[in-house]
Amino acid sequence: MLIYNTFSKIKEEFIPVNPPNVTFYVCGPTVYDYFHIGNARSFIMADIIRRYLEYKGFNVDFVMNITDIDDKIINKSKENNKSTEEIAKFFTSAFYEDIQKLRIKPAVKNPRATESIQDVIEMIKILEEKGYAYNVDGNVYYDITKFKDYGKLSGKNIEELEAGSRVEVNESKRNPLDFVLWKKAKEGEPSWDSPWGKGRPGWHIECSAMSCKHLGKTIDIHAGGNDLIFPHHENEIAQSEAANEVKFVKYWIHFGFLTIHYEKMSKSLGNFFTAREILSKYSAEAIRLFFAQTHYRGPLNFSEELLSAAEKGVEKIKNLAEKVEMELQKPVTGEISQQFDFKKYYEEFEKVMDDDFNTPQAVAVIFDFVKNVNKLISENEKINSEFYNNVKEFLKDTAENVLGIIHFDSLYENKKSEVIEDKLIELLINVRLALKKEKNYALSDFIRDELNKLGIILQDSKEGTTFKRKK
Ligand code: AMP
Ligand code: ZN
């Protein structure tokens, strides 16, 4: 299995430190708002990679942190006259709700920054003892000149970085690129005791401390969006390798940006849709298919047309899944199972996914499978349950368990709620009929008009009243 490693800039054979275990750390959200559909791209692609590793038999220890103390959270708490805890708690719950709706598998652990303060302090103490950190009046900084390989992930050298960056003038730092490990408390801001006085952790050190605590000193995979390569991940390497004196990460995976009008979707530019907004219009399966159709490293431009097209694609797989479920409820009628090379489709799916998680190709394999199964079904009358069982198994193994673009259980849920809806409409039709008999036309028309607003059209005839749904 090959993975493109941002560190070496080539595809490398994937050999975890301790197979079949895989340690996988992903930089998670800062919980000051609902996450946008650009963040969702990174979360979903990380989820697909994790699910594929599990498909391959790896035991994946998947950790995603939650940054629950940060300048943005503090600002939001001031704007809303709420505590930082209230803001963080509210948006952490929203985060869990949204990832569940997007069918992202829960992480094994979601450590929060505020519960990791002691681990952060311990790591800064080690960096200080080893001479990598310096304290200026309660602010502790990392001295990047002390780490000889600084820049090795982003491939830049310090001079270039200094020249190219617009680092704010800060008299207390030795170098403009030095970054903060411990921020001295400001009046009215949340703070914790430390050997350097009251304060709070810098953002980069949180990930170094949490990944080490939960996954160990060397982790197999570390992932995040492209924007995190520099400075966040560069700084994580500098901190972790200076403190632990071993390689920090074997494989660095970075996700391309979701753009909108070809510009990065981001909170600060204001050009975003929240995942919630998009979920109110499109199914989680369609959103996931939309993402899976582009390779995780490439850019992807947001497009409602492509989301609608993805919804139609999901519908195709769903139609086959429903047909399969229906056939499996009947007794076996076919004499023999049809000749169909299921193994070939598994092999093709694995071949493309083994090549740096080529999800667009994997999607193509699934649609090819659906097309050929449909063809076979339409051309043969007697097909036995074994065949349908195999079709179901393939779709579950690949489309459901790896890509998450179909969900067998919800086929029933939707059906069930549709049946109840039909019964409720019929009940209203009967109530309306009774009202008409009592000459209460105002109320009977009200029922008809309100149903119409909901897209349900009543059709009166001599035989009675029927209904249809607006297309
Ligand atoms: P944040 O909450 O901004 O720290 O972002 C959480 C995750 O989403 C990080 O891994 C970011 O790199 C990623 N991310 C942010 N914006 C985008 C985008 N437009 N496209 C893809 N990933 C993004
Ligand atoms: Zn991080």
CSV table of C-alpha atoms and ligand atoms in Angstrom, one decimal:
chain,number,residue,atom,x,y,z
A,1,MET,CA,0.0,0.0,0.0
A,2,LEU,CA,1.4,3.4,-1.0
A,3,ILE,CA,0.9,6.7,0.8
A,4,TYR,CA,2.1,10.0,-0.5
A,5,ASN,CA,4.2,11.5,2.3
A,6,THR,CA,4.3,15.3,2.4
A,7,PHE,CA,7.7,14.9,4.2
A,8,SER,CA,9.5,13.0,1.4
A,9,LYS,CA,7.2,14.3,-1.4
A,10,ILE,CA,6.9,10.8,-2.8
A,11,LYS,CA,4.6,7.8,-2.5
A,12,GLU,CA,6.0,5.4,0.1
A,13,GLU,CA,5.2,1.9,1.0
A,14,PHE,CA,3.1,2.0,4.2
A,15,ILE,CA,4.8,0.1,7.0
A,16,PRO,CA,3.4,1.1,10.4
A,17,VAL,CA,5.7,1.0,13.5
A,18,ASN,CA,3.8,-1.8,15.2
A,19,PRO,CA,1.5,-3.6,12.7
A,20,PRO,CA,-1.4,-4.4,12.7
A,21,ASN,CA,-1.8,-1.3,14.9
A,22,VAL,CA,-1.8,2.1,13.3
A,23,THR,CA,-1.6,5.3,15.2
A,24,PHE,CA,-3.4,8.1,13.4
A,25,TYR,CA,-3.6,11.7,14.6
A,26,VAL,CA,-5.7,14.4,12.9
A,27,CYS,CA,-5.8,18.1,13.9
A,28,GLY,CA,-9.3,18.8,14.8
A,29,PRO,CA,-11.5,21.8,15.1
A,30,THR,CA,-11.2,25.0,17.2
A,31,VAL,CA,-14.7,25.1,18.7
A,32,TYR,CA,-15.8,28.7,18.4
A,33,ASP,CA,-18.4,28.2,15.6
A,34,TYR,CA,-20.0,25.6,13.5
A,35,PHE,CA,-17.5,24.0,11.1
A,36,HIS,CA,-17.7,24.7,7.4
A,37,ILE,CA,-17.9,22.4,4.5
A,38,GLY,CA,-14.2,23.0,3.8
A,39,ASN,CA,-13.3,21.6,7.2
A,40,ALA,CA,-15.8,18.8,6.5
A,41,ARG,CA,-13.7,17.9,3.4
A,42,SER,CA,-10.6,17.3,5.6
A,43,PHE,CA,-12.6,15.4,8.3
A,44,ILE,CA,-14.4,13.2,5.7
A,45,MET,CA,-11.2,12.3,3.8
A,46,ALA,CA,-9.4,11.4,7.0
A,47,ASP,CA,-12.4,9.3,7.9
A,48,ILE,CA,-12.3,7.5,4.5
A,49,ILE,CA,-8.5,6.8,4.9
A,50,ARG,CA,-9.1,5.5,8.4
A,51,ARG,CA,-12.0,3.3,7.2
A,52,TYR,CA,-9.8,1.9,4.4
A,53,LEU,CA,-7.0,1.0,6.8
A,54,GLU,CA,-9.6,-0.8,8.9
A,55,TYR,CA,-10.9,-2.6,5.8
A,56,LYS,CA,-7.2,-3.8,5.2
A,57,GLY,CA,-7.2,-5.3,8.7
A,58,PHE,CA,-5.3,-2.6,10.6
A,59,ASN,CA,-6.3,-1.7,14.1
A,60,VAL,CA,-6.5,2.0,13.9
A,61,ASP,CA,-6.1,4.1,17.0
A,62,PHE,CA,-7.6,7.3,15.6
A,63,VAL,CA,-7.3,10.5,17.6
A,64,MET,CA,-8.6,13.9,16.8
A,65,ASN,CA,-8.0,16.8,19.2
A,66,ILE,CA,-10.4,19.5,20.1
A,67,THR,CA,-9.0,23.0,20.6
A,68,ASP,CA,-11.3,24.4,23.3
A,69,ILE,CA,-9.2,27.4,24.4
A,70,ASP,CA,-7.8,29.9,21.9
A,71,ASP,CA,-8.0,33.6,21.0
A,72,LYS,CA,-11.0,33.0,18.7
A,73,ILE,CA,-13.0,31.3,21.5
A,74,ILE,CA,-12.0,34.2,23.9
A,75,ASN,CA,-13.2,36.8,21.4
A,76,LYS,CA,-16.5,34.9,20.8
A,77,SER,CA,-17.1,34.7,24.5
A,78,LYS,CA,-16.6,38.4,24.9
A,79,GLU,CA,-18.9,39.2,22.0
A,80,ASN,CA,-21.6,37.0,23.4
A,81,ASN,CA,-21.1,37.7,27.1
A,82,LYS,CA,-20.6,34.0,27.8
A,83,SER,CA,-17.8,32.1,29.4
A,84,THR,CA,-15.2,30.4,27.1
A,85,GLU,CA,-16.4,27.1,28.6
A,86,GLU,CA,-20.0,27.8,27.5
A,87,ILE,CA,-18.9,28.7,24.0
A,88,ALA,CA,-16.6,25.7,23.7
A,89,LYS,CA,-19.1,23.3,25.2
A,90,PHE,CA,-21.9,24.5,22.8
A,91,PHE,CA,-19.7,24.2,19.7
A,92,THR,CA,-18.2,20.9,20.8
A,93,SER,CA,-21.7,19.4,21.0
A,94,ALA,CA,-22.5,20.9,17.6
A,95,PHE,CA,-19.3,19.4,16.2
A,96,TYR,CA,-20.3,15.9,17.4
A,97,GLU,CA,-23.8,16.3,16.0
A,98,ASP,CA,-22.5,17.3,12.6
A,99,ILE,CA,-19.8,14.7,12.3
A,100,GLN,CA,-22.4,12.1,13.2
A,101,LYS,CA,-24.8,13.4,10.5
A,102,LEU,CA,-21.9,13.2,8.0
A,103,ARG,CA,-21.4,9.6,9.0
A,104,ILE,CA,-17.9,10.2,10.2
A,105,LYS,CA,-16.9,7.4,12.5
A,106,PRO,CA,-16.2,8.6,16.1
A,107,ALA,CA,-12.6,8.9,17.0
A,108,VAL,CA,-11.2,6.5,19.5
A,109,LYS,CA,-10.3,9.6,21.5
A,110,ASN,CA,-11.1,13.3,21.2
A,111,PRO,CA,-8.7,14.9,23.8
A,112,ARG,CA,-9.5,18.5,24.6
A,113,ALA,CA,-6.8,21.1,25.1
A,114,THR,CA,-8.1,22.2,28.5
A,115,GLU,CA,-7.9,18.7,29.9
A,116,SER,CA,-4.3,18.4,28.7
A,117,ILE,CA,-2.7,21.5,30.4
A,118,GLN,CA,-0.5,19.4,32.7
A,119,ASP,CA,0.9,17.4,29.7
A,120,VAL,CA,1.6,20.7,27.9
A,121,ILE,CA,3.4,22.1,30.9
A,122,GLU,CA,5.5,18.9,31.3
A,123,MET,CA,6.6,19.1,27.6
A,124,ILE,CA,7.5,22.8,27.8
A,125,LYS,CA,9.6,22.0,30.9
A,126,ILE,CA,11.6,19.4,29.0
A,127,LEU,CA,12.1,21.9,26.1
A,128,GLU,CA,13.2,24.5,28.6
A,129,GLU,CA,15.7,22.1,30.3
A,130,LYS,CA,17.1,21.1,26.9
A,131,GLY,CA,17.6,24.8,25.9
A,132,TYR,CA,14.9,25.0,23.2
A,133,ALA,CA,12.6,27.3,25.1
A,134,TYR,CA,13.1,30.7,26.8
A,135,ASN,CA,10.9,32.6,29.1
A,136,VAL,CA,10.4,36.3,28.7
A,137,ASP,CA,8.3,37.7,31.5
A,138,GLY,CA,5.8,34.8,31.6
A,139,ASN,CA,5.7,34.2,27.9
A,140,VAL,CA,7.6,31.1,26.9
A,141,TYR,CA,8.9,30.9,23.3
A,142,TYR,CA,10.5,28.2,21.2
A,143,ASP,CA,13.9,29.2,19.8
A,144,ILE,CA,13.8,27.8,16.2
A,145,THR,CA,17.5,28.3,15.7
A,146,LYS,CA,18.2,25.6,18.3
A,147,PHE,CA,16.4,23.0,16.2
A,148,LYS,CA,18.7,22.2,13.3
A,149,ASP,CA,16.2,20.7,11.0
A,150,TYR,CA,13.6,23.5,11.3
A,151,GLY,CA,11.8,23.8,7.9
A,152,LYS,CA,12.3,20.2,6.9
A,153,LEU,CA,8.6,19.4,6.4
A,154,SER,CA,7.6,22.5,4.4
A,155,GLY,CA,11.0,22.4,2.7
A,156,LYS,CA,11.8,26.0,3.4
A,157,ASN,CA,14.9,27.4,5.0
A,158,ILE,CA,14.8,29.9,7.9
A,159,GLU,CA,16.1,32.9,5.9
A,160,GLU,CA,13.5,32.3,3.2
A,161,LEU,CA,10.8,32.0,5.8
A,162,GLU,CA,11.9,35.1,7.6
A,163,ALA,CA,12.0,37.1,4.4
A,164,GLY,CA,8.7,35.8,3.2
A,165,SER,CA,6.7,36.1,6.3
A,166,ARG,CA,4.9,39.1,7.8
A,167,VAL,CA,5.7,38.3,11.4
A,168,GLU,CA,4.5,40.9,13.8
A,169,VAL,CA,7.2,42.9,15.5
A,170,ASN,CA,7.6,41.5,19.0
A,171,GLU,CA,10.6,42.8,20.9
A,172,SER,CA,10.6,40.0,23.4
A,173,LYS,CA,11.3,37.2,20.8
A,174,ARG,CA,14.8,36.3,19.8
A,175,ASN,CA,13.8,35.5,16.2
A,176,PRO,CA,10.8,36.7,14.3
A,177,LEU,CA,9.8,33.0,13.6
A,178,ASP,CA,10.0,31.9,17.2
A,179,PHE,CA,6.6,30.8,18.3
A,180,VAL,CA,4.8,30.9,21.7
A,181,LEU,CA,4.6,27.7,23.8
A,182,TRP,CA,3.0,29.4,26.9
A,183,LYS,CA,1.0,32.6,26.7
A,184,LYS,CA,1.0,34.8,29.8
A,185,ALA,CA,-2.5,35.4,31.1
A,186,LYS,CA,-4.2,38.7,30.2
A,187,GLU,CA,-6.7,40.4,32.5
A,188,GLY,CA,-10.1,38.6,32.4
A,189,GLU,CA,-8.9,35.6,30.3
A,190,PRO,CA,-9.0,32.0,31.4
A,191,SER,CA,-5.6,30.9,32.8
A,192,TRP,CA,-3.9,28.0,34.5
A,193,ASP,CA,-1.0,27.9,37.0
A,194,SER,CA,2.4,27.0,35.6
A,195,PRO,CA,6.1,27.3,36.5
A,196,TRP,CA,6.1,30.5,34.4
A,197,GLY,CA,3.1,32.0,36.1
A,198,LYS,CA,-0.6,32.1,35.1
A,199,GLY,CA,-1.2,31.5,31.4
A,200,ARG,CA,-2.4,29.1,28.7
A,201,PRO,CA,-0.8,26.9,26.1
A,202,GLY,CA,0.1,28.0,22.6
A,203,TRP,CA,-1.8,26.1,19.8
A,204,HIS,CA,1.2,24.1,18.4
A,205,ILE,CA,2.3,22.6,21.7
A,206,GLU,CA,-1.2,21.2,22.4
A,207,CYS,CA,-1.0,18.8,19.4
A,208,SER,CA,2.6,17.7,20.3
A,209,ALA,CA,1.5,17.0,23.9
A,210,MET,CA,-1.8,15.3,23.1
A,211,SER,CA,-0.5,13.1,20.3
A,212,CYS,CA,2.4,12.0,22.5
A,213,LYS,CA,0.1,11.3,25.5
A,214,HIS,CA,-2.5,9.3,23.6
A,215,LEU,CA,-0.5,7.7,20.7
A,216,GLY,CA,3.2,7.7,21.8
A,217,LYS,CA,6.4,9.5,20.8
A,218,THR,CA,6.4,8.2,17.2
A,219,ILE,CA,3.1,8.1,15.4
A,220,ASP,CA,2.3,6.4,12.1
A,221,ILE,CA,0.1,9.0,10.4
A,222,HIS,CA,-0.5,12.6,11.1
A,223,ALA,CA,-3.0,14.5,8.9
A,224,GLY,CA,-4.6,17.9,8.4
A,225,GLY,CA,-5.4,20.4,5.7
A,226,ASN,CA,-2.7,21.9,3.5
A,227,ASP,CA,-2.8,25.1,5.5
A,228,LEU,CA,-1.4,23.3,8.5
A,229,ILE,CA,1.9,22.2,6.9
A,230,PHE,CA,3.4,25.6,7.9
A,231,PRO,CA,3.7,26.7,10.6
A,232,HIS,CA,1.6,24.3,12.6
A,233,HIS,CA,3.0,20.9,11.6
A,234,GLU,CA,6.5,22.3,11.2
A,235,ASN,CA,6.3,23.5,14.8
A,236,GLU,CA,4.9,20.3,16.0
A,237,ILE,CA,8.0,18.5,14.6
A,238,ALA,CA,10.3,21.0,16.2
A,239,GLN,CA,8.7,20.5,19.6
A,240,SER,CA,8.1,16.8,19.6
A,241,GLU,CA,11.5,15.8,18.2
A,242,ALA,CA,13.4,18.2,20.4
A,243,ALA,CA,11.6,16.9,23.5
A,244,ASN,CA,11.4,13.2,22.7
A,245,GLU,CA,14.6,12.7,20.5
A,246,VAL,CA,12.9,10.3,18.2
A,247,LYS,CA,11.1,10.6,14.8
A,248,PHE,CA,7.7,12.2,15.4
A,249,VAL,CA,5.7,11.1,12.4
A,250,LYS,CA,6.3,8.4,9.8
A,251,TYR,CA,3.7,9.5,7.2
A,252,TRP,CA,2.4,13.1,6.8
A,253,ILE,CA,-0.9,13.4,5.0
A,254,HIS,CA,-2.3,16.7,3.9
A,255,PHE,CA,-5.7,17.5,2.3
A,256,GLY,CA,-6.2,19.9,-0.5
A,257,PHE,CA,-8.5,22.9,0.0
A,258,LEU,CA,-12.1,23.1,-0.7
A,259,THR,CA,-12.3,26.3,-2.7
A,260,ILE,CA,-15.2,28.5,-3.5
A,261,HIS,CA,-14.9,30.6,-6.7
A,262,TYR,CA,-11.4,29.1,-6.7
A,263,GLU,CA,-10.4,30.8,-3.4
A,264,LYS,CA,-9.9,28.8,-0.2
A,265,MET,CA,-13.1,28.5,1.8
A,266,SER,CA,-12.4,29.9,5.2
A,267,LYS,CA,-14.0,31.6,8.2
A,268,SER,CA,-11.8,34.7,7.9
A,269,LEU,CA,-12.7,35.3,4.3
A,270,GLY,CA,-16.4,34.8,5.1
A,271,ASN,CA,-16.8,32.7,1.9
A,272,PHE,CA,-18.2,29.6,3.6
A,273,PHE,CA,-21.2,27.4,4.0
A,274,THR,CA,-21.5,25.5,7.3
A,275,ALA,CA,-21.7,21.8,7.1
A,276,ARG,CA,-25.2,22.1,8.7
A,277,GLU,CA,-26.4,24.3,5.9
A,278,ILE,CA,-25.3,21.9,3.2
A,279,LEU,CA,-26.7,18.9,5.2
A,280,SER,CA,-30.1,20.5,5.2
A,281,LYS,CA,-30.1,20.4,1.4
A,282,TYR,CA,-28.0,17.3,0.5
A,283,SER,CA,-27.7,13.8,2.1
A,284,ALA,CA,-24.5,12.9,3.9
A,285,GLU,CA,-23.9,10.2,1.3
A,286,ALA,CA,-24.1,12.8,-1.6
A,287,ILE,CA,-21.7,15.1,0.3
A,288,ARG,CA,-19.2,12.2,0.8
A,289,LEU,CA,-19.5,11.1,-2.8
A,290,PHE,CA,-18.9,14.7,-4.0
A,291,PHE,CA,-15.6,14.7,-2.0
A,292,ALA,CA,-14.6,11.1,-2.9
A,293,GLN,CA,-14.9,12.0,-6.6
A,294,THR,CA,-11.8,14.2,-6.2
A,295,HIS,CA,-8.4,12.9,-4.9
A,296,TYR,CA,-7.8,14.0,-1.4
A,297,ARG,CA,-4.6,15.9,-2.3
A,298,GLY,CA,-6.0,18.0,-5.1
A,299,PRO,CA,-8.0,21.2,-4.8
A,300,LEU,CA,-11.8,21.0,-5.2
A,301,ASN,CA,-14.1,23.8,-6.1
A,302,PHE,CA,-17.4,23.8,-4.2
A,303,SER,CA,-20.4,23.4,-6.6
A,304,GLU,CA,-24.1,22.8,-6.0
A,305,GLU,CA,-24.3,21.3,-9.5
A,306,LEU,CA,-21.8,18.6,-8.5
A,307,LEU,CA,-23.6,18.0,-5.2
A,308,SER,CA,-26.9,17.5,-7.1
A,309,ALA,CA,-25.1,15.2,-9.5
A,310,ALA,CA,-23.7,13.3,-6.5
A,311,GLU,CA,-27.2,13.0,-5.1
A,312,LYS,CA,-28.3,11.3,-8.4
A,313,GLY,CA,-25.3,9.0,-8.2
A,314,VAL,CA,-26.2,8.0,-4.6
A,315,GLU,CA,-29.7,7.3,-5.9
A,316,LYS,CA,-28.4,4.8,-8.4
A,317,ILE,CA,-26.6,2.8,-5.8
A,318,LYS,CA,-29.6,3.1,-3.5
A,319,ASN,CA,-31.9,1.8,-6.1
A,320,LEU,CA,-29.8,-1.3,-6.5
A,321,ALA,CA,-29.5,-1.7,-2.7
A,322,GLU,CA,-33.3,-1.5,-2.4
A,323,LYS,CA,-33.8,-4.1,-5.1
A,324,VAL,CA,-31.3,-6.4,-3.4
A,325,GLU,CA,-33.0,-6.0,0.0
A,326,MET,CA,-36.4,-6.8,-1.6
A,327,GLU,CA,-35.1,-9.9,-3.4
A,328,LEU,CA,-33.5,-11.1,-0.2
A,329,GLN,CA,-36.8,-11.1,1.6
A,330,LYS,CA,-38.4,-13.5,-0.9
A,331,PRO,CA,-37.7,-17.3,-0.8
A,332,VAL,CA,-34.9,-18.4,-3.1
A,333,THR,CA,-36.3,-18.8,-6.6
A,334,GLY,CA,-33.3,-19.1,-8.8
A,335,GLU,CA,-31.7,-22.4,-9.4
A,336,ILE,CA,-28.1,-21.3,-9.6
A,337,SER,CA,-26.2,-18.2,-8.7
A,338,GLN,CA,-25.2,-16.4,-11.8
A,339,GLN,CA,-21.6,-16.2,-12.9
A,340,PHE,CA,-20.4,-12.9,-11.8
A,341,ASP,CA,-16.8,-12.1,-11.0
A,342,PHE,CA,-17.1,-10.4,-7.6
A,343,LYS,CA,-13.4,-11.0,-6.9
A,344,LYS,CA,-12.4,-8.9,-9.8
A,345,TYR,CA,-14.3,-5.9,-8.4
A,346,TYR,CA,-12.7,-6.3,-5.0
A,347,GLU,CA,-9.3,-6.5,-6.6
A,348,GLU,CA,-9.9,-3.4,-8.6
A,349,PHE,CA,-11.2,-1.5,-5.6
A,350,GLU,CA,-8.2,-2.5,-3.5
A,351,LYS,CA,-5.7,-1.8,-6.3
A,352,VAL,CA,-6.8,1.8,-6.7
A,353,MET,CA,-7.2,2.4,-2.9
A,354,ASP,CA,-3.8,0.9,-2.3
A,355,ASP,CA,-2.4,3.6,-4.6
A,356,ASP,CA,-2.5,6.6,-2.2
A,357,PHE,CA,-6.3,6.2,-1.6
A,358,ASN,CA,-7.4,6.9,-5.1
A,359,THR,CA,-11.1,7.4,-4.2
A,360,PRO,CA,-12.2,8.8,-7.6
A,361,GLN,CA,-11.1,5.5,-9.2
A,362,ALA,CA,-12.7,3.6,-6.4
A,363,VAL,CA,-16.0,5.4,-7.0
A,364,ALA,CA,-15.6,4.5,-10.7
A,365,VAL,CA,-15.2,0.8,-9.8
A,366,ILE,CA,-18.4,0.9,-7.7
A,367,PHE,CA,-20.5,2.5,-10.5
A,368,ASP,CA,-19.1,0.0,-13.0
A,369,PHE,CA,-20.2,-2.8,-10.6
A,370,VAL,CA,-23.7,-1.3,-10.2
A,371,LYS,CA,-24.1,-0.9,-13.9
A,372,ASN,CA,-23.1,-4.5,-14.6
A,373,VAL,CA,-25.2,-6.0,-11.8
A,374,ASN,CA,-28.2,-4.1,-13.1
A,375,LYS,CA,-27.6,-5.4,-16.6
A,376,LEU,CA,-27.3,-8.9,-15.3
A,377,ILE,CA,-30.5,-8.6,-13.3
A,378,SER,CA,-32.4,-7.2,-16.2
A,379,GLU,CA,-31.3,-10.0,-18.5
A,380,ASN,CA,-31.9,-12.9,-16.2
A,381,GLU,CA,-35.1,-14.0,-14.5
A,382,LYS,CA,-33.8,-16.7,-12.2
A,383,ILE,CA,-31.2,-15.3,-9.8
A,384,ASN,CA,-30.8,-16.9,-6.4
A,385,SER,CA,-30.2,-15.3,-3.1
A,386,GLU,CA,-26.5,-16.1,-3.0
A,387,PHE,CA,-26.0,-13.7,-5.8
A,388,TYR,CA,-28.0,-10.9,-4.1
A,389,ASN,CA,-26.1,-11.6,-0.9
A,390,ASN,CA,-22.8,-11.2,-2.7
A,391,VAL,CA,-24.0,-7.9,-4.2
A,392,LYS,CA,-25.0,-6.7,-0.8
A,393,GLU,CA,-21.8,-7.7,0.8
A,394,PHE,CA,-19.7,-5.9,-1.9
A,395,LEU,CA,-21.7,-2.7,-1.5
A,396,LYS,CA,-21.5,-2.9,2.2
A,397,ASP,CA,-17.7,-3.6,2.3
A,398,THR,CA,-16.8,-0.9,-0.2
A,399,ALA,CA,-19.5,1.8,-0.7
A,400,GLU,CA,-20.8,1.7,2.8
A,401,ASN,CA,-17.9,0.7,5.1
A,402,VAL,CA,-15.1,2.5,3.3
A,403,LEU,CA,-16.5,5.4,1.4
A,404,GLY,CA,-19.8,5.9,3.3
A,405,ILE,CA,-21.8,6.7,0.2
A,406,ILE,CA,-24.6,4.3,0.9
A,407,HIS,CA,-26.2,3.3,4.2
A,408,PHE,CA,-28.2,0.1,4.2
A,409,ASP,CA,-29.9,0.7,7.5
A,410,SER,CA,-31.3,4.1,6.5
A,411,LEU,CA,-33.0,2.5,3.5
A,412,TYR,CA,-35.4,1.0,6.0
A,413,GLU,CA,-35.6,4.2,8.1
A,414,ASN,CA,-36.7,6.2,5.1
A,415,LYS,CA,-39.2,3.6,4.0
A,416,LYS,CA,-40.6,3.4,7.5
A,417,SER,CA,-41.1,7.2,7.8
A,418,GLU,CA,-42.6,7.3,4.4
A,419,VAL,CA,-45.2,4.6,5.4
A,420,ILE,CA,-46.1,6.6,8.5
A,421,GLU,CA,-46.3,9.8,6.4
A,422,ASP,CA,-48.7,8.2,4.0
A,423,LYS,CA,-50.9,7.0,6.9
A,424,LEU,CA,-51.0,10.5,8.4
A,425,ILE,CA,-52.0,12.0,5.0
A,426,GLU,CA,-54.8,9.5,4.7
A,427,LEU,CA,-56.0,10.4,8.2
A,428,LEU,CA,-56.1,14.1,7.2
A,429,ILE,CA,-58.0,13.2,4.0
A,430,ASN,CA,-60.6,11.4,6.2
A,431,VAL,CA,-60.9,14.3,8.6
A,432,ARG,CA,-61.3,16.7,5.6
A,433,LEU,CA,-64.1,14.5,4.3
A,434,ALA,CA,-65.9,14.6,7.6
A,435,LEU,CA,-65.5,18.4,7.8
A,436,LYS,CA,-67.0,18.7,4.3
A,437,LYS,CA,-70.0,16.6,5.3
A,438,GLU,CA,-70.5,19.1,8.2
A,439,LYS,CA,-70.2,21.9,5.6
A,440,ASN,CA,-67.1,23.2,7.4
A,441,TYR,CA,-65.5,24.3,4.2
A,442,ALA,CA,-63.2,26.8,5.7
A,443,LEU,CA,-61.4,24.1,7.7
A,444,SER,CA,-61.5,21.5,5.0
A,445,ASP,CA,-59.9,23.9,2.5
A,446,PHE,CA,-57.4,24.9,5.1
A,447,ILE,CA,-56.2,21.2,5.3
A,448,ARG,CA,-56.0,21.0,1.5
A,449,ASP,CA,-54.0,24.3,1.2
A,450,GLU,CA,-51.7,23.5,4.0
A,451,LEU,CA,-50.9,20.0,2.5
A,452,ASN,CA,-50.3,21.7,-0.8
A,453,LYS,CA,-47.7,24.0,0.8
A,454,LEU,CA,-46.0,20.8,2.0
A,455,GLY,CA,-45.9,19.5,-1.6
A,456,ILE,CA,-48.8,17.1,-1.2
A,457,ILE,CA,-51.6,17.5,-3.7
A,458,LEU,CA,-55.1,16.2,-3.0
A,459,GLN,CA,-57.1,15.1,-6.0
A,460,ASP,CA,-60.9,14.8,-5.5
A,461,SER,CA,-62.9,12.5,-7.8
A,462,LYS,CA,-66.2,10.6,-7.7
A,463,GLU,CA,-64.4,7.6,-6.2
A,464,GLY,CA,-62.9,9.6,-3.4
A,465,THR,CA,-59.7,11.6,-2.6
A,466,THR,CA,-56.2,10.5,-3.5
A,467,PHE,CA,-52.9,12.3,-3.1
A,468,LYS,CA,-49.6,12.7,-4.9
A,469,ARG,CA,-46.4,14.4,-4.1
A,470,LYS,CA,-45.1,17.3,-6.1
A,471,LYS,CA,-42.0,16.4,-8.0
B,1,AMP,P1,-9.7,24.8,11.9
B,1,AMP,O1,-10.9,24.6,12.8
B,1,AMP,O2,-9.7,26.0,11.0
B,1,AMP,O3,-8.4,24.6,12.6
B,1,AMP,O4,-9.7,23.6,10.8
B,1,AMP,C1,-9.9,22.2,11.0
B,1,AMP,C2,-9.4,21.4,9.9
B,1,AMP,O5,-10.0,21.8,8.6
B,1,AMP,C3,-7.9,21.6,9.6
B,1,AMP,O6,-7.3,20.3,9.3
B,1,AMP,C4,-7.8,22.5,8.5
B,1,AMP,O7,-6.6,22.3,7.7
B,1,AMP,C5,-9.0,22.0,7.6
B,1,AMP,N1,-9.5,23.1,6.7
B,1,AMP,C6,-9.7,24.4,6.9
B,1,AMP,N2,-10.2,25.0,5.8
B,1,AMP,C7,-10.2,24.1,4.8
B,1,AMP,C8,-10.6,24.1,3.4
B,1,AMP,N3,-11.1,25.2,2.8
B,1,AMP,N4,-10.6,22.9,2.7
B,1,AMP,C9,-10.1,21.8,3.3
B,1,AMP,N5,-9.7,21.7,4.6
B,1,AMP,C10,-9.8,22.8,5.4
B,2,ZN,ZN,-2.6,20.1,15.3
